[in-house]
N, CA and C of each residue as an Amber inpcrd file, in Angstrom:
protein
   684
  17.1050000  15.0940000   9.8980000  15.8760000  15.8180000   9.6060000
  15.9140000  16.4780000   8.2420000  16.9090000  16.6460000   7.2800000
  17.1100000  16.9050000   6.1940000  16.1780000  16.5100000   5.0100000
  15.3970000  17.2770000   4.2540000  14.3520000  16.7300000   3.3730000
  15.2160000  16.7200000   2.1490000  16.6910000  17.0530000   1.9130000
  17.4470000  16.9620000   1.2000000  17.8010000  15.4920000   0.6870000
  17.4650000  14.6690000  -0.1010000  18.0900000  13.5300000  -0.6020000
  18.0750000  12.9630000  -1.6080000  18.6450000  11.5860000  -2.4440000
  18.7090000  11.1490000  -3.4110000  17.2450000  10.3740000  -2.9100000
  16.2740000   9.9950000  -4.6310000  15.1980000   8.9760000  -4.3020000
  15.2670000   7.2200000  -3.6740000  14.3370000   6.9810000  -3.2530000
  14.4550000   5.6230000  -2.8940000  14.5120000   4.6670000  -4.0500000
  15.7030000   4.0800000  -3.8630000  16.1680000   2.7180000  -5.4920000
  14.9520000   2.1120000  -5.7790000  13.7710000   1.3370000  -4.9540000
  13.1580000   0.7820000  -5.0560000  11.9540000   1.6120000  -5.5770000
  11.4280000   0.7350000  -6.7030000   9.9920000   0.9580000  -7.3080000
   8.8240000   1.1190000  -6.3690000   8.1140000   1.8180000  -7.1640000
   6.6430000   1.8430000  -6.6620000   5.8670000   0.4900000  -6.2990000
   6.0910000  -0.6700000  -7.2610000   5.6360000  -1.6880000  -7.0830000
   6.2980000  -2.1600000  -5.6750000   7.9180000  -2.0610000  -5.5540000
   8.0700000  -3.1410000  -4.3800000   7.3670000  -2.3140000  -3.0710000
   7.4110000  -1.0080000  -3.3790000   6.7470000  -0.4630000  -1.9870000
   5.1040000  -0.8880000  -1.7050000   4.1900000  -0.7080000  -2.7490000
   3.1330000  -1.2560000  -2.8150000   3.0440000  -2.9970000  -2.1320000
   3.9830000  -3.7500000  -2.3320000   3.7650000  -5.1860000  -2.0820000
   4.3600000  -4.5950000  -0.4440000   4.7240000  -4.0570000  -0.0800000
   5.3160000  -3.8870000   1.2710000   4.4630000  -3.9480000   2.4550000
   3.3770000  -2.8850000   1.6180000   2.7290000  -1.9620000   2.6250000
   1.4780000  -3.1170000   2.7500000   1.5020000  -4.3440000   1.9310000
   0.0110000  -4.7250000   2.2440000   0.4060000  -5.9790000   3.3850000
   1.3530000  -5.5970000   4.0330000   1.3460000  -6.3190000   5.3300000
   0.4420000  -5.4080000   6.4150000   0.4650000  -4.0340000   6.4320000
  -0.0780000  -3.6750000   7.4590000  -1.0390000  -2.5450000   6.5290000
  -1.7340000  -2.2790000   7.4160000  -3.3610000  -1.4010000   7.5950000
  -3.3290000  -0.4720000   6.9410000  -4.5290000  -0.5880000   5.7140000
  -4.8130000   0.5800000   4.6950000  -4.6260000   2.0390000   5.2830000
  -4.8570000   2.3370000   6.1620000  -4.2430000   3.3550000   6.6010000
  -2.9110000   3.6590000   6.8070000  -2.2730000   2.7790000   7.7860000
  -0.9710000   2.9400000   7.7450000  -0.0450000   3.1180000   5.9140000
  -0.4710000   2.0700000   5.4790000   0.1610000   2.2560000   4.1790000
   0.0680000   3.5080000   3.3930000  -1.2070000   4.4530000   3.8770000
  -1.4060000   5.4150000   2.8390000  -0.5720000   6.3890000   4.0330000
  -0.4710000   6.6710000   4.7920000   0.2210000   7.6780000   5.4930000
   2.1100000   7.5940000   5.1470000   2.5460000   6.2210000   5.2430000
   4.0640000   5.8200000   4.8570000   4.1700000   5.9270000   3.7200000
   3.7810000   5.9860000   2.2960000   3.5930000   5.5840000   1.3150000
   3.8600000   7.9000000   1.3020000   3.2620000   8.6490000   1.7180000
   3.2720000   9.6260000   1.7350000   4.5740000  10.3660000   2.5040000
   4.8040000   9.7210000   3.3760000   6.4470000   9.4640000   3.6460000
   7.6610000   9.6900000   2.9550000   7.2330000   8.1760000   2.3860000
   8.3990000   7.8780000   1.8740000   8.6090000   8.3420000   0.7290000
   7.7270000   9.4740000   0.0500000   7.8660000  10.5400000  -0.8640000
   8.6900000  11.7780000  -0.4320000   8.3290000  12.0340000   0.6350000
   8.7950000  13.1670000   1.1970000  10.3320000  12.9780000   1.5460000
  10.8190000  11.6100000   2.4920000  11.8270000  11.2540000   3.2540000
  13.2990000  11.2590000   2.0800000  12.6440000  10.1560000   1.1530000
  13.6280000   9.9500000  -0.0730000  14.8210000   8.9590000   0.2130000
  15.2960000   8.8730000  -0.3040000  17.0570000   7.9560000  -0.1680000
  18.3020000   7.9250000   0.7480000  19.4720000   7.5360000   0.5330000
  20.5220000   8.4080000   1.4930000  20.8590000   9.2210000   1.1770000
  21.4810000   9.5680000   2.1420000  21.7830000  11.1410000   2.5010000
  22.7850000  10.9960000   3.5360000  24.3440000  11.7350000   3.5360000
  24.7130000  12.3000000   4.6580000  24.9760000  13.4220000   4.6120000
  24.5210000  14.0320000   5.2570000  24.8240000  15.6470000   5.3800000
  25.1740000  15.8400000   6.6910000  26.5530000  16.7010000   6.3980000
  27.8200000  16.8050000   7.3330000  26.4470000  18.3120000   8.7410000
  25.6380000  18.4780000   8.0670000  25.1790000  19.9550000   8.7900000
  23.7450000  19.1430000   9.8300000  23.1260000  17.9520000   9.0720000
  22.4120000  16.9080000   9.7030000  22.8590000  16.7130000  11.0300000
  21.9750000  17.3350000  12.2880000  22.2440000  17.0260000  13.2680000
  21.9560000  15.6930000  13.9950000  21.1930000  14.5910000  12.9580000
  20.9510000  12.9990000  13.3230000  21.8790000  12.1850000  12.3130000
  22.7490000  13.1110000  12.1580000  23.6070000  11.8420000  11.4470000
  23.1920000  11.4440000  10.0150000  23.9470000  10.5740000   9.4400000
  23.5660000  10.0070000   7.9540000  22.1460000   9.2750000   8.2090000
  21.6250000   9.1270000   6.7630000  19.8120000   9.0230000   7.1330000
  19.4560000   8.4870000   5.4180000  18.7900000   7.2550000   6.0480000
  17.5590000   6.8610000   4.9050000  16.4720000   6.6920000   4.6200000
  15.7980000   6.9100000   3.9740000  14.2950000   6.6110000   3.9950000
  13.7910000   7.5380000   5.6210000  14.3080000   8.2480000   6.3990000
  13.6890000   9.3830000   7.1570000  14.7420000   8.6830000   8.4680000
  14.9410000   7.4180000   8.3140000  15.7470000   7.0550000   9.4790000
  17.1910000   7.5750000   9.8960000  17.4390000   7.8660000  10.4480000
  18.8170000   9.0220000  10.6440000  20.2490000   7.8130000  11.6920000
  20.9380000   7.7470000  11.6950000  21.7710000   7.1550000  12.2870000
  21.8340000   7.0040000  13.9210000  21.3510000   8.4960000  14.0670000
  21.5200000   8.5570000  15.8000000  20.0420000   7.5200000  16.4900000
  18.8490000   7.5980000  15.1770000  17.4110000   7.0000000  16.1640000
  18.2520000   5.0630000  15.6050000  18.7330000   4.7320000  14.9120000
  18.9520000   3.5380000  14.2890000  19.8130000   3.1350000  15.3230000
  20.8710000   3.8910000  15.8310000  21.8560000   3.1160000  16.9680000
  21.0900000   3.4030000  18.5550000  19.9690000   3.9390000  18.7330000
  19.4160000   4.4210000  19.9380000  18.4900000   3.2320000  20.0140000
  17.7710000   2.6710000  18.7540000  16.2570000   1.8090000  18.8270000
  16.5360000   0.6510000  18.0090000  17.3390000   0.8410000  17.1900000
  17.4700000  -0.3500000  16.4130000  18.0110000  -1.4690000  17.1090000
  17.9420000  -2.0520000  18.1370000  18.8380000  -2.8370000  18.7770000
  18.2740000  -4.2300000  19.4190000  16.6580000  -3.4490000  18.7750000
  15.6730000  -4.5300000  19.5880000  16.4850000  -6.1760000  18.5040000
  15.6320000  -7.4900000  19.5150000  15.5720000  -8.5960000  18.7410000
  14.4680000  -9.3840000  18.3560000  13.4180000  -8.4220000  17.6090000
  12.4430000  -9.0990000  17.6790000  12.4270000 -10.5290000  16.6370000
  13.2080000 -10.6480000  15.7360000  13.7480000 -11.9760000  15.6410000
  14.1660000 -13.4180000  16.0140000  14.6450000 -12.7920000  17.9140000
  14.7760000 -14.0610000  18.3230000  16.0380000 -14.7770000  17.9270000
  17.2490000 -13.8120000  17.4860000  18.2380000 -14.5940000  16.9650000
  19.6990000 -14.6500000  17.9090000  19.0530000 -13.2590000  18.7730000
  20.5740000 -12.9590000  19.7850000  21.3010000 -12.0840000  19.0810000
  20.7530000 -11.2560000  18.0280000  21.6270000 -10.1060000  17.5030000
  20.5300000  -9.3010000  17.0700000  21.1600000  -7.9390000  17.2760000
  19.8460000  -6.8740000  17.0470000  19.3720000  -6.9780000  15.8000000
  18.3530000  -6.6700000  15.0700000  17.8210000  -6.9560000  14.1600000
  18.3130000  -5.4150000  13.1480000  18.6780000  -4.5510000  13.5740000
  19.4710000  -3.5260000  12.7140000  20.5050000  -3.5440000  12.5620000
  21.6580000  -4.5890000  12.9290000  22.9320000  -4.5080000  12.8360000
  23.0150000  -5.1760000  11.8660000  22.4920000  -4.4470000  10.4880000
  22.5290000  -5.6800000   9.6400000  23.4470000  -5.7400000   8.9800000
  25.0670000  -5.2800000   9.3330000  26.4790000  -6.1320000   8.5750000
  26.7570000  -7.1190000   9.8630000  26.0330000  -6.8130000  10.6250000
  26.0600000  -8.2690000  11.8090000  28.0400000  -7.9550000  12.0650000
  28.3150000  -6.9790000  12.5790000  29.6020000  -6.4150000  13.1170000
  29.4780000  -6.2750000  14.3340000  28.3050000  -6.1510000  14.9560000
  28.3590000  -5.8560000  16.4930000  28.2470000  -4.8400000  16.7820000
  27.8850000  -3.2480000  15.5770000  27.4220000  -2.1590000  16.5690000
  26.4320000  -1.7440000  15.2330000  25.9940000  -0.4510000  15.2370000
  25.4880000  -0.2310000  14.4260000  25.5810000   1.2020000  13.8700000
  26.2990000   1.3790000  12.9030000  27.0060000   2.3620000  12.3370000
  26.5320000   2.7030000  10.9040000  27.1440000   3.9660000   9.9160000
  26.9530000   4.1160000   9.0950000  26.8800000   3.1970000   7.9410000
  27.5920000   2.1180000   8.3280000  27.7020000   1.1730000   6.7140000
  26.0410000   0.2620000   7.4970000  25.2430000   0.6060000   8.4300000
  23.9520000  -0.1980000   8.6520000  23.0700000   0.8380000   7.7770000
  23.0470000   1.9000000   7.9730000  21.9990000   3.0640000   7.5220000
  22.2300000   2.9760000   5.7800000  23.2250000   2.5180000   5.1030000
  23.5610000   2.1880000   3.6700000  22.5800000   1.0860000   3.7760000
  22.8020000  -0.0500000   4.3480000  22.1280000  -1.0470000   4.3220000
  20.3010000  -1.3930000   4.4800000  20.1410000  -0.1200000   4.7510000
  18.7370000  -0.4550000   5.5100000  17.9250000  -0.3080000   3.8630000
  17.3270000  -1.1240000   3.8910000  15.9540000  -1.5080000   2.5980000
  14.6880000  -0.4500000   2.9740000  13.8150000  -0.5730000   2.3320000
  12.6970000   0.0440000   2.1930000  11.8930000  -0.5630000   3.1320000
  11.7860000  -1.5510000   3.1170000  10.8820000  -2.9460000   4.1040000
  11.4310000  -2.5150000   5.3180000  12.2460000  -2.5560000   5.5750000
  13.5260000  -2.3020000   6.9040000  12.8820000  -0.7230000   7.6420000
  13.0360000   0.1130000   6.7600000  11.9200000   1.3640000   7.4390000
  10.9130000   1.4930000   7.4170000  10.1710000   1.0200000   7.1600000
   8.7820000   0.5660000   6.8950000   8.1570000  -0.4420000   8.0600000
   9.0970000  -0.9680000   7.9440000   8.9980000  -2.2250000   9.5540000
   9.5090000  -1.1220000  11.2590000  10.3620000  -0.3210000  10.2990000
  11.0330000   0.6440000  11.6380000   9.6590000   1.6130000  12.0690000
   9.1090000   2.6520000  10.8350000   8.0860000   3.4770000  11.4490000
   6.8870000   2.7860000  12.0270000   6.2080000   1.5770000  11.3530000
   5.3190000   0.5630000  12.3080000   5.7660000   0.8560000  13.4400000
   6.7650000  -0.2790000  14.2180000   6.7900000  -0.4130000  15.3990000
   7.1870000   0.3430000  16.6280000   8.0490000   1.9500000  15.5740000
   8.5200000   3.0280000  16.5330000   8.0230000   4.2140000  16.7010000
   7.2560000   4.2390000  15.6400000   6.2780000   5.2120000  15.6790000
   4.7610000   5.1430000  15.3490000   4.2450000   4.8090000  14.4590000
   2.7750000   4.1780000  14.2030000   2.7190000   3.5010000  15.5100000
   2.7650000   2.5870000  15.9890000   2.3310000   1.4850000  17.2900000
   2.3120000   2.3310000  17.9800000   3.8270000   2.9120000  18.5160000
   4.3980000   3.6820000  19.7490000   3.5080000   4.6400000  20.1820000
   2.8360000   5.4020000  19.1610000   2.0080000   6.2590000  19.6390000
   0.8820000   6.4240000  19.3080000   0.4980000   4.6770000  18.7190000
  -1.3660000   4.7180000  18.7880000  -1.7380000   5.3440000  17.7780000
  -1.5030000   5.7360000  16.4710000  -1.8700000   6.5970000  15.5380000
  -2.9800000   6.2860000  15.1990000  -3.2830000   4.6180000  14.7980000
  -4.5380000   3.8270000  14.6180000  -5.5940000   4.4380000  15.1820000
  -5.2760000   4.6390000  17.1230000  -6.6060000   5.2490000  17.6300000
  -7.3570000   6.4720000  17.4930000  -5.8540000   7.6010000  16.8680000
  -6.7350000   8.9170000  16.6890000  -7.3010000   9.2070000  15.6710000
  -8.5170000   9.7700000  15.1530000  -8.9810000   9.8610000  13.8780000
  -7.7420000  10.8970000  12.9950000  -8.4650000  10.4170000  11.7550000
  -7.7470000  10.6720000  10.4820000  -8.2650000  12.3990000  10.8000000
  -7.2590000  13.4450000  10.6650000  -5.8810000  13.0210000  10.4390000
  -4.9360000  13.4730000  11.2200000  -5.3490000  13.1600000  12.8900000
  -4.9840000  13.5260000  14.1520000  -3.6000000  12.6140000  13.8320000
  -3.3390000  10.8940000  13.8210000  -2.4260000   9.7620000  13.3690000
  -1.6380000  10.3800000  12.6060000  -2.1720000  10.4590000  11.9020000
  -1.1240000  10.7720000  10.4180000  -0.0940000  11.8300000  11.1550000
  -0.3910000  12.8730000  11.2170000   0.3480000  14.2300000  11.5620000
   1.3920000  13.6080000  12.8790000   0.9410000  13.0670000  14.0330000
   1.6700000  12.7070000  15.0510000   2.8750000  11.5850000  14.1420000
   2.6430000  10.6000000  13.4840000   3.1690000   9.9310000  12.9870000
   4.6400000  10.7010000  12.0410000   3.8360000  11.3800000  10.6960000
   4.9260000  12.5420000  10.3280000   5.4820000  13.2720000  11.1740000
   5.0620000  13.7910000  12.8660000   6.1360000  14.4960000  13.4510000
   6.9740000  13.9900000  13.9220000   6.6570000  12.2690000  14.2470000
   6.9770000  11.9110000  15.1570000   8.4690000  11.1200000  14.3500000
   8.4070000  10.8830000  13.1030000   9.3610000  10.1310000  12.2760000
  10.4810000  11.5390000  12.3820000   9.6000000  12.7080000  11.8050000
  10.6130000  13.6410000  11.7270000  11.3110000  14.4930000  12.7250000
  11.0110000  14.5360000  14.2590000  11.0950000  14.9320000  15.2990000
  11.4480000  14.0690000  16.4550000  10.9020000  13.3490000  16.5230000
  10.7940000  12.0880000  17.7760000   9.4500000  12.0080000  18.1230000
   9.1170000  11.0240000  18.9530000   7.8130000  11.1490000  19.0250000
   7.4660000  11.7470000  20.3210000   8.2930000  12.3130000  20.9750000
   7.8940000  12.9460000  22.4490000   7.3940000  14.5030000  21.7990000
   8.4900000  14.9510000  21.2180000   8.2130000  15.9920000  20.2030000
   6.6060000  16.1220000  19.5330000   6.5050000  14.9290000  18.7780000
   4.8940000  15.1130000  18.0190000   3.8670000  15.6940000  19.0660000
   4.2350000  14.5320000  20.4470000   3.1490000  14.8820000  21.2090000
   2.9480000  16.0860000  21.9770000   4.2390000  17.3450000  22.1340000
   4.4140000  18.1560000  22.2950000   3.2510000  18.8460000  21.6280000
   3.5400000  18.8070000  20.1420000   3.0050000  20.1520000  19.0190000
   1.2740000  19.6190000  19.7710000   1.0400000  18.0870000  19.8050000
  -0.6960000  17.9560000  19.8050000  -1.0520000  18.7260000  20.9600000
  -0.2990000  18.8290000  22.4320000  -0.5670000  19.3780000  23.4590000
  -0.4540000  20.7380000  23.1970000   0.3330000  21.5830000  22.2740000
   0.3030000  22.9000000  22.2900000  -0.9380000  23.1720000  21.3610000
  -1.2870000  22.2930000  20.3120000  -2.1070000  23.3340000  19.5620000
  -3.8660000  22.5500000  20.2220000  -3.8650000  21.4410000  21.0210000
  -5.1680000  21.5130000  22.1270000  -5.4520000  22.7450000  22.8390000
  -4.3120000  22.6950000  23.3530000  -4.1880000  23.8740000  24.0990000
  -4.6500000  25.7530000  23.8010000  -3.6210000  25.7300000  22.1320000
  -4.4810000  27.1330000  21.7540000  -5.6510000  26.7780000  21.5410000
  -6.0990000  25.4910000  21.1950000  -8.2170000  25.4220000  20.8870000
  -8.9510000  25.6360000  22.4750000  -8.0780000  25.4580000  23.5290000
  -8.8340000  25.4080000  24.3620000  -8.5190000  26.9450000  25.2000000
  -7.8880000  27.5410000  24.6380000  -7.6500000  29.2410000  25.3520000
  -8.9650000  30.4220000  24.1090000  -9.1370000  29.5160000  22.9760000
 -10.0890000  30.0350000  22.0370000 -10.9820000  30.0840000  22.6000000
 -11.4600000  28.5510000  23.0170000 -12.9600000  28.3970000  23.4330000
 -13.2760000  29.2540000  24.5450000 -11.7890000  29.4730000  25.2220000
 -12.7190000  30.0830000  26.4420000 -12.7220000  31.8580000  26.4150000
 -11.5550000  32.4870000  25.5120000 -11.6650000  33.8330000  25.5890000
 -12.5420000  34.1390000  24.3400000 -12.3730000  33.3700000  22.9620000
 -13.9080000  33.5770000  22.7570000 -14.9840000  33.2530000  22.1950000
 -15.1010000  31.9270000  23.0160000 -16.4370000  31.3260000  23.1500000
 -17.2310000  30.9500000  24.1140000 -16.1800000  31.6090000  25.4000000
 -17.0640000  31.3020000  26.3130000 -17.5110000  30.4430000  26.7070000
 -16.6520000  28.9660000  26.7410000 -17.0370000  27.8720000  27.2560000
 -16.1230000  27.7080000  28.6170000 -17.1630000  27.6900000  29.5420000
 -16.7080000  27.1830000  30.7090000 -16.0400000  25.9710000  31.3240000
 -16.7790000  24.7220000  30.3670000 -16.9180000  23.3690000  30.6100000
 -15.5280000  22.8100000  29.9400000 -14.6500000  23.9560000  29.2190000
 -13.3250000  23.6020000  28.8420000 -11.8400000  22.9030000  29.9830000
 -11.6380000  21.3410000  29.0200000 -10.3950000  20.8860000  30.4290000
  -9.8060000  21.8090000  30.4590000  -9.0040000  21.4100000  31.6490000
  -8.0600000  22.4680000  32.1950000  -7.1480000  22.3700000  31.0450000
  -5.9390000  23.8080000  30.8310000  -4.8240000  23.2140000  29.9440000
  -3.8340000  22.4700000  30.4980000  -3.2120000  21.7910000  28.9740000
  -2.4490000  21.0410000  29.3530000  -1.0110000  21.3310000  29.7680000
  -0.4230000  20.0490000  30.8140000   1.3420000  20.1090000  30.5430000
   1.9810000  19.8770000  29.3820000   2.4320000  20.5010000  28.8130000
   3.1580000  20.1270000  27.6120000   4.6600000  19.7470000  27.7760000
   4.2640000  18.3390000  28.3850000   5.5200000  17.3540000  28.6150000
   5.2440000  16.2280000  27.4190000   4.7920000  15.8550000  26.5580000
   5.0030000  14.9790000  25.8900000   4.1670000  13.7920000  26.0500000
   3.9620000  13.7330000  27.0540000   3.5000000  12.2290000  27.7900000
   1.6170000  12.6660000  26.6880000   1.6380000  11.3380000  26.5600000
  -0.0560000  10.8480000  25.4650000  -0.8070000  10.1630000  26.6070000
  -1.1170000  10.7550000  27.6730000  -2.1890000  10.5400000  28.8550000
  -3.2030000  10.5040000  28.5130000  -4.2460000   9.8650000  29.8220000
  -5.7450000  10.2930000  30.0830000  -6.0990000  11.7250000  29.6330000
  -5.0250000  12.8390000  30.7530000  -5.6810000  14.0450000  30.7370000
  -5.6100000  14.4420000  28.6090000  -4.1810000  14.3510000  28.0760000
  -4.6230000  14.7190000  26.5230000  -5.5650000  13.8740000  25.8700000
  -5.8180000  12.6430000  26.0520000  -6.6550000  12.2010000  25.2290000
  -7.8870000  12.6100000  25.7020000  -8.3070000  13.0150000  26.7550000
  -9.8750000  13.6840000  26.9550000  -9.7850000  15.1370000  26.5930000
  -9.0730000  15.8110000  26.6040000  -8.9150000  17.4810000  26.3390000
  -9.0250000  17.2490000  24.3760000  -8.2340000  16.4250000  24.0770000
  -8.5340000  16.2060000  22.7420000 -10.1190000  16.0560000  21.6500000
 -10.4090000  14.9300000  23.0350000 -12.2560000  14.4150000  22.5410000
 -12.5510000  15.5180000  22.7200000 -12.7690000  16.6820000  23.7640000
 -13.4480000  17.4350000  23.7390000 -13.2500000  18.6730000  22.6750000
 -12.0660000  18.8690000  22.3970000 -11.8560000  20.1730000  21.5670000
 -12.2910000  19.4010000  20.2820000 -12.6170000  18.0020000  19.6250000
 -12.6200000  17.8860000  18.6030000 -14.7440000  17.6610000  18.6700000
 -15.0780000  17.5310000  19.8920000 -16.3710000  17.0060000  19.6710000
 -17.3210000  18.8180000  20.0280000 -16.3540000  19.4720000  20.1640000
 -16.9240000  21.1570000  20.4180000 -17.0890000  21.5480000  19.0920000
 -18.6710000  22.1940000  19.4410000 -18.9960000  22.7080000  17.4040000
 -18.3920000  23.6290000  16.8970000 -17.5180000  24.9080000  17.7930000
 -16.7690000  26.0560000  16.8600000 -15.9120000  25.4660000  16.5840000
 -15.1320000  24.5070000  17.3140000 -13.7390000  23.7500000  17.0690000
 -13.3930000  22.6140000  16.2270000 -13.4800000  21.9060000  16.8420000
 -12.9470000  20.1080000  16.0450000 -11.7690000  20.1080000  15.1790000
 -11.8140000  19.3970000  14.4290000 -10.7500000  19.1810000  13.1770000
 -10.2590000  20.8150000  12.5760000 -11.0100000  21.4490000  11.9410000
 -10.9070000  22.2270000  11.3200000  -9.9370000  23.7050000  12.1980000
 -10.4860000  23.3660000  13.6750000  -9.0300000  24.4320000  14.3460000
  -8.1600000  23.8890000  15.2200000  -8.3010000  22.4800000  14.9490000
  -7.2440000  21.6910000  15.7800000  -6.0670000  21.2680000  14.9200000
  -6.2230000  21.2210000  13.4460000  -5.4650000  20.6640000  12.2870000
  -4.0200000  21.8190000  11.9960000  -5.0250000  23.6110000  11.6140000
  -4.5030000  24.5440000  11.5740000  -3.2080000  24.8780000  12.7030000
  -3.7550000  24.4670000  14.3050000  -3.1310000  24.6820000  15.0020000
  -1.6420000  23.6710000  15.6620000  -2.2860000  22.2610000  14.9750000
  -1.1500000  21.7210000  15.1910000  -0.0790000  22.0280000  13.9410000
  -0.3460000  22.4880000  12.5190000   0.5210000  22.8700000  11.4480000
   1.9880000  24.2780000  12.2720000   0.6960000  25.1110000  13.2220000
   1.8000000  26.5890000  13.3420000   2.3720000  25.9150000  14.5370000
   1.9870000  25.0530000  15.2830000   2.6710000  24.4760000  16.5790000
   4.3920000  23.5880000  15.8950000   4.0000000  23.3280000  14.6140000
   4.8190000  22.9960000  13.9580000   6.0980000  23.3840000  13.0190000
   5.4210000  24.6450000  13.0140000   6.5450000  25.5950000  12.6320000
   6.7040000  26.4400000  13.2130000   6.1420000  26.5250000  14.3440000
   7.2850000  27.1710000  15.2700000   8.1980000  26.1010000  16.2650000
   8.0010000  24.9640000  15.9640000   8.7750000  24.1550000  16.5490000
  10.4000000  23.9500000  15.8000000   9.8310000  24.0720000  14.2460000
  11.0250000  24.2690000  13.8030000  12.1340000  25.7040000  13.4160000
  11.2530000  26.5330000  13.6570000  11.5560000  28.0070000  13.9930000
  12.5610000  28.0350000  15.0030000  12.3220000  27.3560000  16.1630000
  12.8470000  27.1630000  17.4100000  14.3020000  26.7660000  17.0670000
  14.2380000  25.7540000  16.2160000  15.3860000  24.9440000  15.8010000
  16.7280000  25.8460000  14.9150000  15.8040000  26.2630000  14.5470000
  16.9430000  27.3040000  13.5890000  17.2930000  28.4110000  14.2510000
  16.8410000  28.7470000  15.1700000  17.0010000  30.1870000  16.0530000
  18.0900000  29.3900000  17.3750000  17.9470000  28.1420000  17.8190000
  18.9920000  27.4790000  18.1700000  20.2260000  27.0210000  17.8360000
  20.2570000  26.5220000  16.4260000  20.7850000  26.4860000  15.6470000
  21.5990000  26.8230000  14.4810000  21.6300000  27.9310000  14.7600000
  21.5190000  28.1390000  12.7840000  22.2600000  27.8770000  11.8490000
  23.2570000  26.7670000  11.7490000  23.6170000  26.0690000  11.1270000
  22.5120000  25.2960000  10.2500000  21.2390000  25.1930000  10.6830000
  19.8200000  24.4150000  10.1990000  19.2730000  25.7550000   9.6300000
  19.6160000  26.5570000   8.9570000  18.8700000  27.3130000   8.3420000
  18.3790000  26.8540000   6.5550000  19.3830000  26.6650000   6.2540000
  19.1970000  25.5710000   5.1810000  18.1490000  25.4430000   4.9420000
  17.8250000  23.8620000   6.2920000  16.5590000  23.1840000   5.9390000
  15.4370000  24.0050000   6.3200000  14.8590000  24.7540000   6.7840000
  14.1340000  25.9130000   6.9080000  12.6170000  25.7770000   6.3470000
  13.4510000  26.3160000   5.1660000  12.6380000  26.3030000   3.9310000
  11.5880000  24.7530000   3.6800000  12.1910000  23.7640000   2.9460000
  11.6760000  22.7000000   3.5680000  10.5840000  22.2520000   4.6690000
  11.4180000  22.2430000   6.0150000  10.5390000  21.9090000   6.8480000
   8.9320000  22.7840000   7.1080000   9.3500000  23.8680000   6.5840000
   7.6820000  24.7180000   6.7170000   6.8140000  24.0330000   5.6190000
   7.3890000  23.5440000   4.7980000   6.3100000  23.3020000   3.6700000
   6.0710000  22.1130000   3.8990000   6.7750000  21.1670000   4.2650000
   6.1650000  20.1250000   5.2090000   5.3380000  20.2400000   6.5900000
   5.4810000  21.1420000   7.1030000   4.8240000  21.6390000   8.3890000
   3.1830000  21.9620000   7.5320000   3.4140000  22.2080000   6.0580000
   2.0920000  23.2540000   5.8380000   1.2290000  21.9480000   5.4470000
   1.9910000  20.6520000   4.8070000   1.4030000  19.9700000   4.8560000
   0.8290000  18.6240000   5.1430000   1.1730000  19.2150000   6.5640000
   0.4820000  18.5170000   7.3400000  -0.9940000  17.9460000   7.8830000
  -1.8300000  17.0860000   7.7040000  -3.3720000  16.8620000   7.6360000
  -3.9890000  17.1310000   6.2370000  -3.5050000  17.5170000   5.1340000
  -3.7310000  17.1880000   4.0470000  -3.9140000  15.7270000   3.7010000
């Protein structure tokens, strides 16, 4: 989770030819990424291990294992040794995470379906957190829009609140339509609220932690800009 790193080797151009495999959107959200994420990095205080381009060692040996290749060897083991270790996370290309946030996070959690810039934000939490995590912060800060509406705005017709287990259900995706299609609410106090749901998520972390005090700093200003 370290925003600490050297830049990515690769040019602007090869990232540009990358991204026009998948959806003008997607590209402009990764592309914003992979500004933020940067190069390798191991940092001994990194509680995911050595990390490139935002991918960290512990999600690369947990997910990387799929074969969507079709070859009989995971498609991240790319010294093709048989496990997948630090000399893979050296190895991983720009294309290589780029192909990773698509299918483990963009897909995984539907970013496509929520409007701009509901996606985006789940996507950035979800690279930088996990994605059970992202969906956490969306359920907590629905949630403060929907304790607003009712202490004070007085809407009755507000869903019930939510569990904030993670799970991207029926019940959040309708509590969502509604806090975003309500006229005091929508975007404008659903955006705010998923940013502080966000730093206090990482608040949490350092008060658990505090060996992560460090990154601190950092992660709020990424937290701040979030839905920008």
């Amino acid at each position: 989770m370290s925003n600490a790193a050297t830049p990515p080797p690769s040019g602007q151009d090869d990232i540009e030819i990358i991204v026009r495999a998948y959806s003008v959107r997607f590209g402009v959200a990764v592309r914003k990424l992979l500004r933020i994420e940067g190069g390798f990095v191991d940092d001994k205080l990194d509680r995911g291990g050595a990390t490139k381009y935002g991918i960290s060692l512990r999600f690369l040996a947990s997910e990387g294992a799929f074969d969507d290749d079709g070859d009989g060897k995971a498609d991240f083991d790319l010294d093709m040794d048989g496990d997948v270790t630090i000399d893979d996370i050296r190895l991983l290309t720009v294309s290589g995470a780029v192909y990773l946030y698509h299918r483990c996070f963009w897909q995984a959690l539907q970013c496509e379906r929520f409007p701009a810039p509901i996606g985006e934000m789940l996507f950035d939490q979800g690279v930088n957190g996990g994605r059970g995590s992202a969906v956490k912060l969306l359920q907590r800060a629905i949630n403060q829009c929907l304790m607003e509406a009712r202490a004070k705005m007085g809407a009755k017709d507000a869903p019930a609140m939510l569990k904030v287990d993670g799970g991207l259900g029926d019940l959040t995706r309708t509590a969502l339509g509604w806090v975003l299609r309500y006229p005091s609410l929508g975007r404008d106090a659903l955006v705010p609220a998923f940013r502080a749901a966000a730093r206090e998520r990482y608040r949490d972390i350092v008060t658990r932690y505090p060996s992560q005090q460090r990154f601190l700093k950092g992660w709020l200003a990424r937290a701040d800009e979030l839905g920008r």
